[in-house]
Amino acid sequence: MTDSMSSLASSLANKRILLGVTGSIAAYKSAELVRRLSEAGATVQVVMTEAAQAFVTPFTLQTLSGRAVHTALMDADAEATMGHIEQARWADLIIVAPASANFIAKLVQGQADDLLSAICLASEAPLAVAPAMNRQMWAHEATQANVATLVERGAKLFGPAAGEQACGEVGPGRMLEPDQIVAMSAALFDTGLLAGRRVLITAGPTQEDIDPVRYISNRSSGKMGFSIATAAAEAGAQVTLVSGPVALATPERVTRVDVRSAEEMLAAVAANLDGQEIVIAAAAVADYRPLQVATHKIKKQAGSAQLSLEQTPDILATIAADKGDLFVVGFAAETERLEENARLKLEKKSLDMIAANRVGSERGGFDSSENALKLLWQEGGVELPMLPKEKLARALVQIVAERFDAKDSTKNS
Ligand code: PMT
């Protein structure tokens, strides 16, 4: 891969790609495509139509993807483990490569009589099709009309290329090479919505020492903040991530500053605030810390023990108090009266936006791979449903970019 391709491909790290393989001789290239997507860091789930299995075996693609290939809609075992609706929700992107003329026609008609077409119909994920067929089939007005309809509905068209075809003819209809499909897929995640913007994000918990071996902390895993950092970097921002202690790898193209306590987080944020345009505070900062940190390990004594606490500095309120043109987004973690409590924080801390999430319930919130958010601002808000945190973060970044642009244009008008 060239340098520019490998940097594009980095946007595929941790992405969930559902690769649909349909009946075309170009299906042999799918094996290489699975390998390339996996090398770029994506998790690849292959779904094959019956016709595709005449050209390449599920076993080959299973071996390369490391995941069982799904082929049938009415398969009780497969539906029990990961049903078609779940697969539709799972995907960050669906790529149909190769896409035969027949499968493209099925997509246009909204058919759902096999697993792949049912998934495509049930999914909100972006859809990319890489056609592969004989040049006459491609040129036929029925195919051209079908492709135009798909594009009009928002599908991305990858190719086809022109050249020598398996049937011996020469012309357009060849599937793009796997490297080209990987680069075009990666580019779909690089939205450019925050191109050139400087964004500071806080994530994870803080640890407030009691003595040399004990501390007060919370269950934040950092996943929400790290997903936002990834999404902001993919949107073209220059991202600084100030993180409490978490067990997560630093997202690509993100500058990370590690801290432990609220005091350290405040100092790191202050040291990195100059020149920032957007701050997103997803960290679960401890509200209280021990009044005194014992120099030696506190000994166990008979009876109960008391710990005197004092408030930590409020990092978000400190930033927002003097924010100028800075666009400040806070989080609100609430167990009750979600919107009411979040709106109070929005007002009290003079924020541009607050992302309210319910915590302490069965799904979402702390240390979960999914979450739901209510985004609120002075004049309105929008609700984002329960989604994997990576997807939720992309939706959040899109709305932050829109609100930031609106504020920016009001300022400049
Ligand atoms: O990390 P995960 O496991 O993925 O979980 C994600 C999350 C639940 C931690 C995240 O979605 C979230 O809600 N983060 C904010 C948690 C929190 O501290 O909420 P709060 O309502 O107590 O605080 C309100 C805001 O003030 C937050 O933006 C917080 O970062 C900030 N704050 C709070 C206290 C303090 N001393 N300084 C602050 O800056």
Tab-separated table of C-alpha atoms and ligand atoms in Angstrom, residues 202-205 218-225 246 262 280-287 312-317 329-334 345 349 351 354-355 357-359 365-368 371 373 389, ligand 1:
chain	number	residue	atom	x	y	z
A	202	THR	CA	-11.578	14.592	28.154
A	203	ALA	CA	-12.237	10.911	28.851
A	204	GLY	CA	-12.149	8.226	31.512
A	205	PRO	CA	-12.343	8.401	35.287
A	218	ASN	CA	-15.712	5.389	39.317
A	219	ARG	CA	-16.585	2.862	36.624
A	220	SER	CA	-15.798	4.997	33.564
A	221	SER	CA	-13.926	2.912	30.973
A	222	GLY	CA	-13.065	5.850	28.704
A	223	LYS	CA	-14.839	4.195	25.738
A	224	MET	CA	-17.232	7.110	25.153
A	225	GLY	CA	-14.493	9.772	25.175
A	246	VAL	CA	-8.044	3.555	31.203
A	262	ALA	CA	-9.109	15.876	38.809
A	280	ILE	CA	-15.950	17.968	24.691
A	281	ALA	CA	-15.872	16.859	28.341
A	282	ALA	CA	-16.764	13.160	28.475
A	283	ALA	CA	-14.584	12.399	31.508
A	284	ALA	CA	-16.228	11.187	34.694
A	285	VAL	CA	-14.341	13.511	37.008
A	286	ALA	CA	-14.639	12.708	40.719
A	287	ASP	CA	-16.698	15.417	42.430
A	312	THR	CA	-12.529	18.786	43.348
A	313	PRO	CA	-12.166	21.693	40.927
A	314	ASP	CA	-14.941	21.689	38.320
A	315	ILE	CA	-12.900	21.530	35.120
A	316	LEU	CA	-15.814	22.111	32.756
A	317	ALA	CA	-17.194	25.080	34.705
A	329	VAL	CA	-19.833	20.537	25.209
A	330	GLY	CA	-20.384	18.919	28.595
A	331	PHE	CA	-21.794	15.539	29.538
A	332	ALA	CA	-24.406	14.856	32.187
A	333	ALA	CA	-24.542	11.420	33.793
A	334	GLU	CA	-27.940	11.080	35.442
A	345	LYS	CA	-26.066	21.801	34.116
A	349	LYS	CA	-22.018	25.807	33.570
A	351	LEU	CA	-22.303	25.363	28.015
A	354	ILE	CA	-24.775	19.039	26.873
A	355	ALA	CA	-24.853	15.313	26.118
A	357	ASN	CA	-26.923	9.993	29.330
A	358	ARG	CA	-28.756	7.718	31.690
A	359	VAL	CA	-26.381	5.827	33.972
A	365	GLY	CA	-23.670	4.540	30.380
A	366	PHE	CA	-20.553	3.555	32.327
A	367	ASP	CA	-18.329	0.695	31.152
A	368	SER	CA	-20.708	-0.430	28.424
A	371	ASN	CA	-24.953	4.187	24.935
A	373	LEU	CA	-27.588	10.375	24.341
A	389	LYS	CA	-20.353	3.984	21.296
B	1	PMT	O1	-16.197	6.090	30.007
B	1	PMT	P1	-17.365	5.193	29.660
B	1	PMT	O2	-17.326	3.875	30.407
B	1	PMT	O3	-17.517	5.008	28.176
B	1	PMT	O4	-18.709	5.893	30.166
B	1	PMT	C1	-19.116	7.081	29.569
B	1	PMT	C2	-19.642	8.089	30.613
B	1	PMT	C3	-20.927	7.555	31.254
B	1	PMT	C4	-18.580	8.323	31.697
B	1	PMT	C5	-19.883	9.439	29.828
B	1	PMT	O5	-20.854	9.207	28.833
B	1	PMT	C6	-20.338	10.540	30.754
B	1	PMT	O6	-21.495	10.699	31.098
B	1	PMT	N1	-19.351	11.384	31.207
B	1	PMT	C7	-19.598	12.467	32.187
B	1	PMT	C8	-19.672	11.865	33.570
B	1	PMT	C9	-19.865	12.919	34.638
B	1	PMT	O7	-18.958	13.172	35.380
B	1	PMT	O8	-21.049	13.528	34.594
B	1	PMT	P2	-21.518	14.675	35.639
B	1	PMT	O9	-22.942	14.876	35.310
B	1	PMT	O10	-21.154	14.278	37.014
B	1	PMT	O11	-20.633	15.917	35.220
B	1	PMT	C10	-21.096	16.949	34.334
B	1	PMT	C11	-19.955	17.447	33.485
B	1	PMT	O12	-19.015	18.137	34.308
B	1	PMT	C12	-19.173	16.386	32.738
B	1	PMT	O13	-18.890	16.880	31.443
B	1	PMT	C13	-17.880	16.243	33.552
B	1	PMT	O14	-16.776	15.902	32.720
B	1	PMT	C14	-17.709	17.636	34.121
B	1	PMT	N2	-17.039	17.702	35.435
B	1	PMT	C15	-17.586	17.127	36.531
B	1	PMT	C16	-16.978	17.253	37.761
B	1	PMT	C17	-15.769	17.970	37.848
B	1	PMT	N3	-15.141	18.101	38.992
B	1	PMT	N4	-15.235	18.533	36.750
B	1	PMT	C18	-15.852	18.416	35.552
B	1	PMT	O15	-15.339	18.930	34.548
